Amino acid sequence: VSYWTNYSIGASTTLKACDTLNKANTVYTLTKSVSTTGTCFIVSANNVTLDLNGYNITGDAPSEASGVEDYGVKITDYNDSTVKNGRIYDFGRGIGSFNASRGTFNNVTIKAVGFSNLVGIKNIYGIYIDGGSNNTVSQSNISGSNNQDVDGGISAGIYLLSTSDNDIIDNNFNSHISQEQSGRGILASTAANNNLIENNTANSNDAHGILIQGNNNTIRNNTFNSNSKNSILVSGGEDNLFVRNTISSSGNSALYLITAGSRNNTFNNITISNTNSNYYDLQFASAGINETYLVDMHSIMNYTFTGIGGMVIFRDTTFGEIRFLSAINGSGTNLTRDVRLLNNSATVRSDLNIGLNKSANVTFYNLQTNFVTPEMKRDGVACPSTVCYNFTSLNAGTVKFNVTAW
């Protein structure tokens, strides 16, 4: 060896047909394309690598006879698996990982298919991770899944369920469709927590670009274009961070939050454009969605906060913050205009949407510290003490105060 890290010796085995991979610490290398009528490869040992070596694994496009629950590769209860460098076509689920950790799925192309009248489980996924943690999906094209079941099955590029600390990086999750218009690029479901979803595309899905139901996930630098319903849907997820994502041409509302459990989520520097004019750039579809942070969000046009609305914090990292102390509600055509922070200036256009006329704590950043006889002003004149009161010195540089109305 020319330098030191960690070295070990493992077996290497070539494959010409579907099989059970049951030798630990082994690299299995496919030497020809293979096809099957059921699940192709079953991993039943730790530290197994399946190198598809540029070849295809092809299923039989599951139908009423075969059911949908077949896999190109299935891993259950074994750790440190790797699947790489090839194509997996026409299975109900391309790769299934169950209660398995530290798996690596890299440089694979997957297209899942399900025909009408499927028996058993009706949903199809490119990659299905249920349980386990610390798996990585990277540099893969998981697109074009087509669920033709007429009884309501969904399709998704990747489905995360009861799994945590996974990295989903540099993938395409595009063009997933189903009979019920429920194709999703990325689905992070119940207890899918603490995952990093970064630098992916989820475009042209017939439902959502991404659906988040888990907590503490980071969704960063992704592109969501031309999805038929919502680009980003949060349903019950908490403490998620959405940062520097790009959204274009949403068929329904671009950012859509539903259920009061969707709380304490942060949307930071997201670019939104060309949303269907019949819908909204931002929609709170349920009352009581609280502690939503909108940070450096400079392109929100049509918006609506349903019913009594929710408590929202608007933050500009250069100029300051407006933290509403009770729920805001109502609708408008330009949220960026209606709630705006500039240098030493906070504006809320309650004349355009009375639902914004709620008490708030306001913070200004980076003010001068040598005002002579400083005072708080409302519309250019001294603000009465019944409306404005300060928590800090007005010469503090970072100044915090309360307003009772706008």
CSV table of C-alpha atoms in Angstrom, one decimal:
chain,number,residue,atom,x,y,z
A,1,VAL,CA,0.0,0.0,0.0
A,2,SER,CA,1.2,3.5,-0.7
A,3,TYR,CA,-0.5,5.2,2.3
A,4,TRP,CA,-2.4,4.1,5.3
A,5,THR,CA,-6.1,4.2,6.2
A,6,ASN,CA,-7.9,0.9,6.8
A,7,TYR,CA,-7.4,-2.1,4.6
A,8,SER,CA,-9.1,-5.5,4.6
A,9,ILE,CA,-9.6,-8.6,2.4
A,10,GLY,CA,-13.0,-9.6,1.1
A,11,ALA,CA,-14.2,-12.2,-1.4
A,12,SER,CA,-15.2,-11.3,-4.9
A,13,THR,CA,-17.9,-13.3,-6.8
A,14,THR,CA,-19.3,-12.9,-10.3
A,15,LEU,CA,-23.0,-13.2,-11.1
A,16,LYS,CA,-24.8,-14.2,-14.2
A,17,ALA,CA,-28.3,-14.6,-12.7
A,18,CYS,CA,-30.5,-13.4,-9.9
A,19,ASP,CA,-29.5,-14.9,-6.6
A,20,THR,CA,-29.3,-14.7,-2.8
A,21,LEU,CA,-26.2,-12.8,-1.7
A,22,ASN,CA,-25.3,-14.5,1.5
A,23,LYS,CA,-21.5,-14.1,1.9
A,24,ALA,CA,-20.4,-11.4,4.3
A,25,ASN,CA,-17.6,-9.0,3.2
A,26,THR,CA,-18.1,-9.9,-0.4
A,27,VAL,CA,-18.2,-7.9,-3.7
A,28,TYR,CA,-20.6,-9.5,-6.1
A,29,THR,CA,-20.1,-8.3,-9.7
A,30,LEU,CA,-22.8,-8.7,-12.4
A,31,THR,CA,-21.3,-9.9,-15.7
A,32,LYS,CA,-24.4,-9.8,-17.9
A,33,SER,CA,-27.9,-8.2,-17.8
A,34,VAL,CA,-30.5,-10.4,-16.1
A,35,SER,CA,-34.3,-10.6,-15.9
A,36,THR,CA,-36.7,-12.3,-13.6
A,37,THR,CA,-40.4,-12.7,-12.7
A,38,GLY,CA,-40.0,-12.0,-9.0
A,39,THR,CA,-37.4,-10.4,-6.7
A,40,CYS,CA,-33.9,-10.6,-8.3
A,41,PHE,CA,-31.3,-10.2,-5.6
A,42,ILE,CA,-31.8,-10.8,-1.9
A,43,VAL,CA,-29.0,-9.6,0.4
A,44,SER,CA,-28.7,-11.8,3.5
A,45,ALA,CA,-25.3,-10.9,5.0
A,46,ASN,CA,-23.5,-7.9,6.2
A,47,ASN,CA,-21.1,-5.8,4.2
A,48,VAL,CA,-22.2,-7.0,0.8
A,49,THR,CA,-21.5,-5.0,-2.4
A,50,LEU,CA,-23.5,-5.6,-5.5
A,51,ASP,CA,-21.7,-4.0,-8.5
A,52,LEU,CA,-24.1,-4.0,-11.4
A,53,ASN,CA,-21.1,-3.2,-13.6
A,54,GLY,CA,-23.2,-1.2,-16.1
A,55,TYR,CA,-25.7,-4.0,-16.7
A,56,ASN,CA,-29.5,-4.2,-16.3
A,57,ILE,CA,-31.8,-6.0,-13.8
A,58,THR,CA,-35.2,-6.3,-15.4
A,59,GLY,CA,-38.5,-7.4,-13.8
A,60,ASP,CA,-41.8,-8.4,-15.2
A,61,ALA,CA,-43.7,-5.2,-14.6
A,62,PRO,CA,-45.9,-6.5,-11.7
A,63,SER,CA,-49.5,-7.2,-12.4
A,64,GLU,CA,-52.5,-8.8,-10.9
A,65,ALA,CA,-50.9,-12.2,-11.1
A,66,SER,CA,-47.5,-11.4,-9.5
A,67,GLY,CA,-48.4,-8.6,-7.1
A,68,VAL,CA,-46.4,-5.4,-6.7
A,69,GLU,CA,-44.1,-6.4,-3.8
A,70,ASP,CA,-41.2,-7.6,-5.9
A,71,TYR,CA,-37.7,-5.9,-5.8
A,72,GLY,CA,-34.7,-5.6,-8.0
A,73,VAL,CA,-32.7,-5.8,-4.8
A,74,LYS,CA,-34.1,-6.5,-1.3
A,75,ILE,CA,-32.1,-6.0,2.0
A,76,THR,CA,-33.6,-7.0,5.3
A,77,ASP,CA,-31.8,-6.7,8.7
A,78,TYR,CA,-28.3,-6.6,7.2
A,79,ASN,CA,-26.0,-3.6,7.3
A,80,ASP,CA,-23.3,-2.0,5.2
A,81,SER,CA,-24.8,-3.0,1.8
A,82,THR,CA,-23.8,-1.3,-1.4
A,83,VAL,CA,-25.7,-1.3,-4.7
A,84,LYS,CA,-24.0,0.6,-7.6
A,85,ASN,CA,-23.3,1.2,-11.2
A,86,GLY,CA,-26.3,-0.1,-13.2
A,87,ARG,CA,-30.0,0.0,-14.1
A,88,ILE,CA,-33.0,-1.6,-12.4
A,89,TYR,CA,-36.2,-1.7,-14.5
A,90,ASP,CA,-39.8,-2.8,-14.1
A,91,PHE,CA,-40.1,-4.0,-10.5
A,92,GLY,CA,-42.7,-2.7,-8.1
A,93,ARG,CA,-39.8,-1.5,-5.9
A,94,GLY,CA,-36.3,-1.1,-7.4
A,95,ILE,CA,-34.4,-1.3,-4.1
A,96,GLY,CA,-35.9,-2.1,-0.8
A,97,SER,CA,-34.0,-1.6,2.5
A,98,PHE,CA,-35.7,-2.8,5.7
A,99,ASN,CA,-34.2,-2.2,9.2
A,100,ALA,CA,-30.8,-1.9,7.5
A,101,SER,CA,-28.2,0.7,8.2
A,102,ARG,CA,-25.2,2.3,6.5
A,103,GLY,CA,-26.3,1.2,3.0
A,104,THR,CA,-24.9,3.0,-0.1
A,105,PHE,CA,-26.9,3.2,-3.3
A,106,ASN,CA,-24.9,5.0,-5.9
A,107,ASN,CA,-25.0,5.6,-9.6
A,108,VAL,CA,-28.1,3.5,-10.3
A,109,THR,CA,-30.9,4.2,-12.7
A,110,ILE,CA,-34.3,2.9,-11.5
A,111,LYS,CA,-37.8,2.9,-13.1
A,112,ALA,CA,-40.5,1.1,-11.1
A,113,VAL,CA,-43.7,-0.1,-12.8
A,114,GLY,CA,-47.1,-1.4,-11.6
A,115,PHE,CA,-49.9,-2.6,-13.8
A,116,SER,CA,-53.7,-2.4,-13.1
A,117,ASN,CA,-55.5,-4.5,-10.5
A,118,LEU,CA,-52.5,-5.0,-8.3
A,119,VAL,CA,-52.9,-7.4,-5.4
A,120,GLY,CA,-51.3,-6.9,-2.0
A,121,ILE,CA,-49.4,-3.7,-1.5
A,122,LYS,CA,-50.3,-1.3,-4.3
A,123,ASN,CA,-47.6,1.4,-4.0
A,124,ILE,CA,-44.5,1.4,-6.1
A,125,TYR,CA,-41.2,3.1,-5.3
A,126,GLY,CA,-37.8,3.5,-7.0
A,127,ILE,CA,-36.1,3.1,-3.6
A,128,TYR,CA,-37.9,2.2,-0.4
A,129,ILE,CA,-36.1,2.6,2.9
A,130,ASP,CA,-38.1,1.4,5.9
A,131,GLY,CA,-36.2,1.5,9.3
A,132,GLY,CA,-32.5,1.7,9.8
A,133,SER,CA,-30.3,4.8,9.5
A,134,ASN,CA,-27.3,6.4,8.0
A,135,ASN,CA,-28.0,5.2,4.4
A,136,THR,CA,-26.8,7.2,1.4
A,137,VAL,CA,-28.5,7.5,-2.0
A,138,SER,CA,-26.4,9.5,-4.4
A,139,GLN,CA,-25.8,10.3,-8.1
A,140,SER,CA,-28.7,8.3,-9.3
A,141,ASN,CA,-31.6,8.7,-11.7
A,142,ILE,CA,-34.7,7.4,-10.2
A,143,SER,CA,-37.4,8.6,-12.6
A,144,GLY,CA,-40.4,7.6,-14.7
A,145,SER,CA,-42.2,5.3,-12.3
A,146,ASN,CA,-45.7,4.5,-13.5
A,147,ASN,CA,-48.3,3.0,-11.2
A,148,GLN,CA,-51.3,2.0,-13.4
A,149,ASP,CA,-53.3,0.5,-10.5
A,150,VAL,CA,-56.9,1.8,-10.8
A,151,ASP,CA,-57.6,1.4,-7.0
A,152,GLY,CA,-55.5,4.2,-5.7
A,153,GLY,CA,-51.8,3.2,-5.5
A,154,ILE,CA,-49.1,5.9,-5.4
A,155,SER,CA,-45.7,6.0,-7.0
A,156,ALA,CA,-42.6,7.8,-5.7
A,157,GLY,CA,-38.9,8.1,-6.6
A,158,ILE,CA,-37.8,7.5,-3.0
A,159,TYR,CA,-39.9,6.6,0.1
A,160,LEU,CA,-38.4,7.1,3.6
A,161,LEU,CA,-40.3,5.6,6.5
A,162,SER,CA,-39.3,5.3,10.1
A,163,THR,CA,-35.7,6.0,9.2
A,164,SER,CA,-33.2,8.6,10.2
A,165,ASP,CA,-29.9,10.3,9.4
A,166,ASN,CA,-29.9,9.4,5.7
A,167,ASP,CA,-28.2,11.4,3.0
A,168,ILE,CA,-30.2,11.8,-0.3
A,169,ILE,CA,-27.8,13.7,-2.5
A,170,ASP,CA,-27.4,14.6,-6.2
A,171,ASN,CA,-30.2,12.5,-7.6
A,172,ASN,CA,-33.0,12.9,-10.1
A,173,PHE,CA,-36.5,12.0,-8.9
A,174,ASN,CA,-38.6,13.0,-12.0
A,175,SER,CA,-41.8,12.1,-13.8
A,176,HIS,CA,-43.4,9.7,-11.3
A,177,ILE,CA,-47.1,9.2,-12.2
A,178,SER,CA,-50.1,7.1,-11.1
A,179,GLN,CA,-53.7,6.6,-12.1
A,180,GLU,CA,-54.8,8.7,-9.0
A,181,GLN,CA,-52.4,11.5,-9.8
A,182,SER,CA,-50.3,10.7,-6.7
A,183,GLY,CA,-46.8,10.5,-8.0
A,184,ARG,CA,-44.2,12.1,-5.8
A,185,GLY,CA,-40.5,12.7,-6.4
A,186,ILE,CA,-39.5,12.4,-2.7
A,187,LEU,CA,-41.7,11.1,0.1
A,188,ALA,CA,-40.3,11.4,3.6
A,189,SER,CA,-43.1,9.9,5.7
A,190,THR,CA,-43.9,9.2,9.3
A,191,ALA,CA,-40.8,9.2,11.5
A,192,ALA,CA,-38.5,10.0,8.6
A,193,ASN,CA,-36.3,12.3,10.8
A,194,ASN,CA,-32.9,14.0,10.6
A,195,ASN,CA,-32.3,13.3,7.0
A,196,LEU,CA,-30.3,15.5,4.5
A,197,ILE,CA,-32.0,15.9,1.1
A,198,GLU,CA,-29.7,18.0,-1.0
A,199,ASN,CA,-28.9,18.9,-4.6
A,200,ASN,CA,-31.7,16.8,-6.1
A,201,THR,CA,-34.2,17.5,-8.8
A,202,ALA,CA,-37.9,16.5,-8.4
A,203,ASN,CA,-39.5,17.7,-11.6
A,204,SER,CA,-42.7,16.9,-13.6
A,205,ASN,CA,-44.3,14.5,-11.0
A,206,ASP,CA,-48.0,14.2,-11.3
A,207,ALA,CA,-48.5,15.2,-7.6
A,208,HIS,CA,-45.7,16.6,-5.5
A,209,GLY,CA,-42.1,17.3,-5.8
A,210,ILE,CA,-41.5,16.5,-2.1
A,211,LEU,CA,-43.9,15.5,0.7
A,212,ILE,CA,-42.5,15.9,4.2
A,213,GLN,CA,-44.2,14.2,7.2
A,214,GLY,CA,-41.1,13.7,9.4
A,215,ASN,CA,-39.2,16.0,11.6
A,216,ASN,CA,-35.8,17.8,11.7
A,217,ASN,CA,-35.0,17.2,8.1
A,218,THR,CA,-32.8,19.5,6.0
A,219,ILE,CA,-34.0,20.0,2.4
A,220,ARG,CA,-31.3,22.1,0.7
A,221,ASN,CA,-30.4,23.3,-2.8
A,222,ASN,CA,-33.0,21.2,-4.6
A,223,THR,CA,-35.0,22.0,-7.7
A,224,PHE,CA,-38.8,21.4,-8.0
A,225,ASN,CA,-40.1,22.3,-11.4
A,226,SER,CA,-43.4,21.6,-13.2
A,227,ASN,CA,-45.0,19.3,-10.6
A,228,SER,CA,-48.7,19.0,-11.2
A,229,LYS,CA,-49.7,19.7,-7.6
A,230,ASN,CA,-47.5,21.2,-4.8
A,231,SER,CA,-43.8,21.5,-5.2
A,232,ILE,CA,-43.2,21.3,-1.4
A,233,LEU,CA,-45.9,19.8,0.8
A,234,VAL,CA,-45.5,19.7,4.6
A,235,SER,CA,-48.1,17.5,6.4
A,236,GLY,CA,-47.5,17.2,10.1
A,237,GLY,CA,-43.7,17.6,9.9
A,238,GLU,CA,-41.9,19.7,12.5
A,239,ASP,CA,-38.6,21.5,12.8
A,240,ASN,CA,-37.7,21.0,9.1
A,241,LEU,CA,-35.3,23.4,7.3
A,242,PHE,CA,-35.9,24.2,3.7
A,243,VAL,CA,-33.1,26.3,2.3
A,244,ARG,CA,-32.0,27.6,-1.1
A,245,ASN,CA,-34.5,25.5,-3.1
A,246,THR,CA,-35.8,26.6,-6.4
A,247,ILE,CA,-39.5,26.2,-7.4
A,248,SER,CA,-41.0,26.9,-10.8
A,249,SER,CA,-44.3,26.3,-12.6
A,250,SER,CA,-46.2,24.5,-9.8
A,251,GLY,CA,-49.6,23.3,-10.9
A,252,ASN,CA,-51.0,23.9,-7.5
A,253,SER,CA,-49.7,25.9,-4.6
A,254,ALA,CA,-45.9,26.0,-4.5
A,255,LEU,CA,-45.4,25.8,-0.7
A,256,TYR,CA,-48.4,24.0,0.9
A,257,LEU,CA,-48.6,23.4,4.7
A,258,ILE,CA,-51.4,21.3,6.1
A,259,THR,CA,-52.4,20.2,9.7
A,260,ALA,CA,-51.6,22.1,12.8
A,261,GLY,CA,-48.8,19.6,13.5
A,262,SER,CA,-46.8,21.3,10.7
A,263,ARG,CA,-45.0,23.7,13.1
A,264,ASN,CA,-41.6,25.3,13.6
A,265,ASN,CA,-40.6,24.8,10.0
A,266,THR,CA,-38.1,27.2,8.4
A,267,PHE,CA,-38.2,28.3,4.7
A,268,ASN,CA,-35.0,30.2,3.9
A,269,ASN,CA,-34.1,31.8,0.6
A,270,ILE,CA,-36.4,29.8,-1.6
A,271,THR,CA,-37.0,31.1,-5.1
A,272,ILE,CA,-40.6,30.7,-6.4
A,273,SER,CA,-41.7,31.6,-9.9
A,274,ASN,CA,-44.5,30.9,-12.4
A,275,THR,CA,-47.0,29.3,-9.9
A,276,ASN,CA,-50.4,28.5,-11.4
A,277,SER,CA,-52.3,31.8,-11.1
A,278,ASN,CA,-55.3,29.9,-9.6
A,279,TYR,CA,-53.3,28.9,-6.6
A,280,TYR,CA,-50.7,30.4,-4.2
A,281,ASP,CA,-46.9,30.6,-3.8
A,282,LEU,CA,-47.6,30.0,0.0
A,283,GLN,CA,-50.7,28.3,1.4
A,284,PHE,CA,-51.5,27.5,5.0
A,285,ALA,CA,-54.3,25.0,4.4
A,286,SER,CA,-55.1,24.4,8.1
A,287,ALA,CA,-55.5,26.8,11.0
A,288,GLY,CA,-53.0,26.7,13.9
A,289,ILE,CA,-49.8,26.1,11.9
A,290,ASN,CA,-47.5,28.0,14.2
A,291,GLU,CA,-43.9,29.1,14.4
A,292,THR,CA,-43.2,29.1,10.7
A,293,TYR,CA,-40.1,31.0,9.8
A,294,LEU,CA,-39.8,32.8,6.5
A,295,VAL,CA,-36.2,33.9,6.2
A,296,ASP,CA,-34.9,36.0,3.3
A,297,MET,CA,-38.0,35.1,1.2
A,298,HIS,CA,-38.1,37.8,-1.4
A,299,SER,CA,-40.4,36.3,-4.0
A,300,ILE,CA,-43.7,35.3,-2.4
A,301,MET,CA,-46.6,36.6,-4.4
A,302,ASN,CA,-50.2,35.1,-3.9
A,303,TYR,CA,-50.7,33.8,-0.4
A,304,THR,CA,-53.4,32.6,2.0
A,305,PHE,CA,-53.6,31.7,5.7
A,306,THR,CA,-56.7,29.6,6.2
A,307,GLY,CA,-59.2,30.3,9.1
A,308,ILE,CA,-57.6,31.9,12.1
A,309,GLY,CA,-54.3,31.4,10.4
A,310,GLY,CA,-50.9,30.7,12.1
A,311,MET,CA,-48.1,32.5,13.9
A,312,VAL,CA,-45.3,33.4,11.5
A,313,ILE,CA,-41.9,35.0,11.9
A,314,PHE,CA,-40.5,37.0,9.0
A,315,ARG,CA,-36.8,37.5,9.1
A,316,ASP,CA,-34.4,39.4,6.8
A,317,THR,CA,-30.8,38.4,7.9
A,318,THR,CA,-29.6,41.9,6.9
A,319,PHE,CA,-32.3,44.1,8.3
A,320,GLY,CA,-34.2,42.4,11.1
A,321,GLU,CA,-37.3,40.4,12.1
A,322,ILE,CA,-41.1,40.7,12.6
A,323,ARG,CA,-42.3,38.1,15.0
A,324,PHE,CA,-46.1,38.0,15.1
A,325,LEU,CA,-47.4,37.1,18.6
A,326,SER,CA,-50.8,35.8,17.4
A,327,ALA,CA,-52.0,34.1,14.3
A,328,ILE,CA,-52.1,36.1,11.1
A,329,ASN,CA,-54.7,35.2,8.5
A,330,GLY,CA,-56.3,36.3,5.2
A,331,SER,CA,-55.1,36.4,1.7
A,332,GLY,CA,-53.2,38.7,-0.7
A,333,THR,CA,-51.4,39.0,-4.0
A,334,ASN,CA,-47.9,39.9,-2.8
A,335,LEU,CA,-46.7,38.8,0.6
A,336,THR,CA,-43.2,40.2,-0.1
A,337,ARG,CA,-44.8,43.6,-0.4
A,338,ASP,CA,-47.3,43.1,2.4
A,339,VAL,CA,-44.7,42.2,5.1
A,340,ARG,CA,-41.4,43.9,4.4
A,341,LEU,CA,-38.2,44.7,6.2
A,342,LEU,CA,-35.7,47.3,5.0
A,343,ASN,CA,-32.9,49.3,6.7
A,344,ASN,CA,-34.5,50.7,10.0
A,345,SER,CA,-37.9,50.0,8.6
A,346,ALA,CA,-40.7,47.4,9.1
A,347,THR,CA,-43.8,47.6,7.1
A,348,VAL,CA,-47.0,45.5,7.3
A,349,ARG,CA,-49.8,46.4,4.9
A,350,SER,CA,-52.8,45.7,7.1
A,351,ASP,CA,-54.7,48.1,4.8
A,352,LEU,CA,-54.4,45.4,2.1
A,353,ASN,CA,-55.0,42.4,4.4
A,354,ILE,CA,-56.6,43.2,7.8
A,355,GLY,CA,-55.6,39.7,8.9
A,356,LEU,CA,-52.0,41.0,9.2
A,357,ASN,CA,-53.0,43.6,11.8
A,358,LYS,CA,-51.7,41.7,14.8
A,359,SER,CA,-49.3,42.5,17.6
A,360,ALA,CA,-45.6,41.7,16.8
A,361,ASN,CA,-42.2,42.0,18.3
A,362,VAL,CA,-39.9,43.8,15.9
A,363,THR,CA,-36.1,43.6,15.8
A,364,PHE,CA,-33.8,45.9,13.7
A,365,TYR,CA,-30.2,44.9,13.0
A,366,ASN,CA,-27.1,47.0,12.6
A,367,LEU,CA,-28.5,50.4,13.5
A,368,GLN,CA,-26.3,53.3,14.5
A,369,THR,CA,-25.7,53.7,18.2
A,370,ASN,CA,-25.5,57.5,18.5
A,371,PHE,CA,-29.0,58.8,17.8
A,372,VAL,CA,-29.6,62.1,19.6
A,373,THR,CA,-32.9,61.8,21.6
A,374,PRO,CA,-34.0,58.7,19.7
A,375,GLU,CA,-37.7,57.8,19.5
A,376,MET,CA,-39.8,55.1,17.8
A,377,LYS,CA,-41.8,56.4,14.8
A,378,ARG,CA,-45.0,55.2,13.2
A,379,ASP,CA,-45.6,56.6,9.7
A,380,GLY,CA,-43.0,59.2,10.3
A,381,VAL,CA,-44.3,60.6,13.6
A,382,ALA,CA,-43.6,59.6,17.2
A,383,CYS,CA,-45.3,56.3,18.0
A,384,PRO,CA,-47.6,56.6,21.1
A,385,SER,CA,-46.6,54.4,24.1
A,386,THR,CA,-50.0,52.6,23.8
A,387,VAL,CA,-48.8,51.2,20.4
A,388,CYS,CA,-45.0,50.9,20.6
A,389,TYR,CA,-42.7,50.1,23.5
A,390,ASN,CA,-39.1,49.1,23.4
A,391,PHE,CA,-37.3,46.2,25.1
A,392,THR,CA,-33.8,47.5,24.5
A,393,SER,CA,-32.2,50.9,24.3
A,394,LEU,CA,-32.9,52.6,21.0
A,395,ASN,CA,-29.1,53.1,20.7
A,396,ALA,CA,-28.3,49.5,21.2
A,397,GLY,CA,-27.4,48.7,17.6
A,398,THR,CA,-29.8,45.7,17.6
A,399,VAL,CA,-33.0,47.2,18.8
A,400,LYS,CA,-36.1,45.2,19.8
A,401,PHE,CA,-39.6,46.6,20.4
A,402,ASN,CA,-43.2,45.7,20.3
A,403,VAL,CA,-46.1,47.1,18.3
A,404,THR,CA,-49.7,46.4,19.1
A,405,ALA,CA,-51.0,47.2,15.6
A,406,TRP,CA,-50.0,48.2,12.1
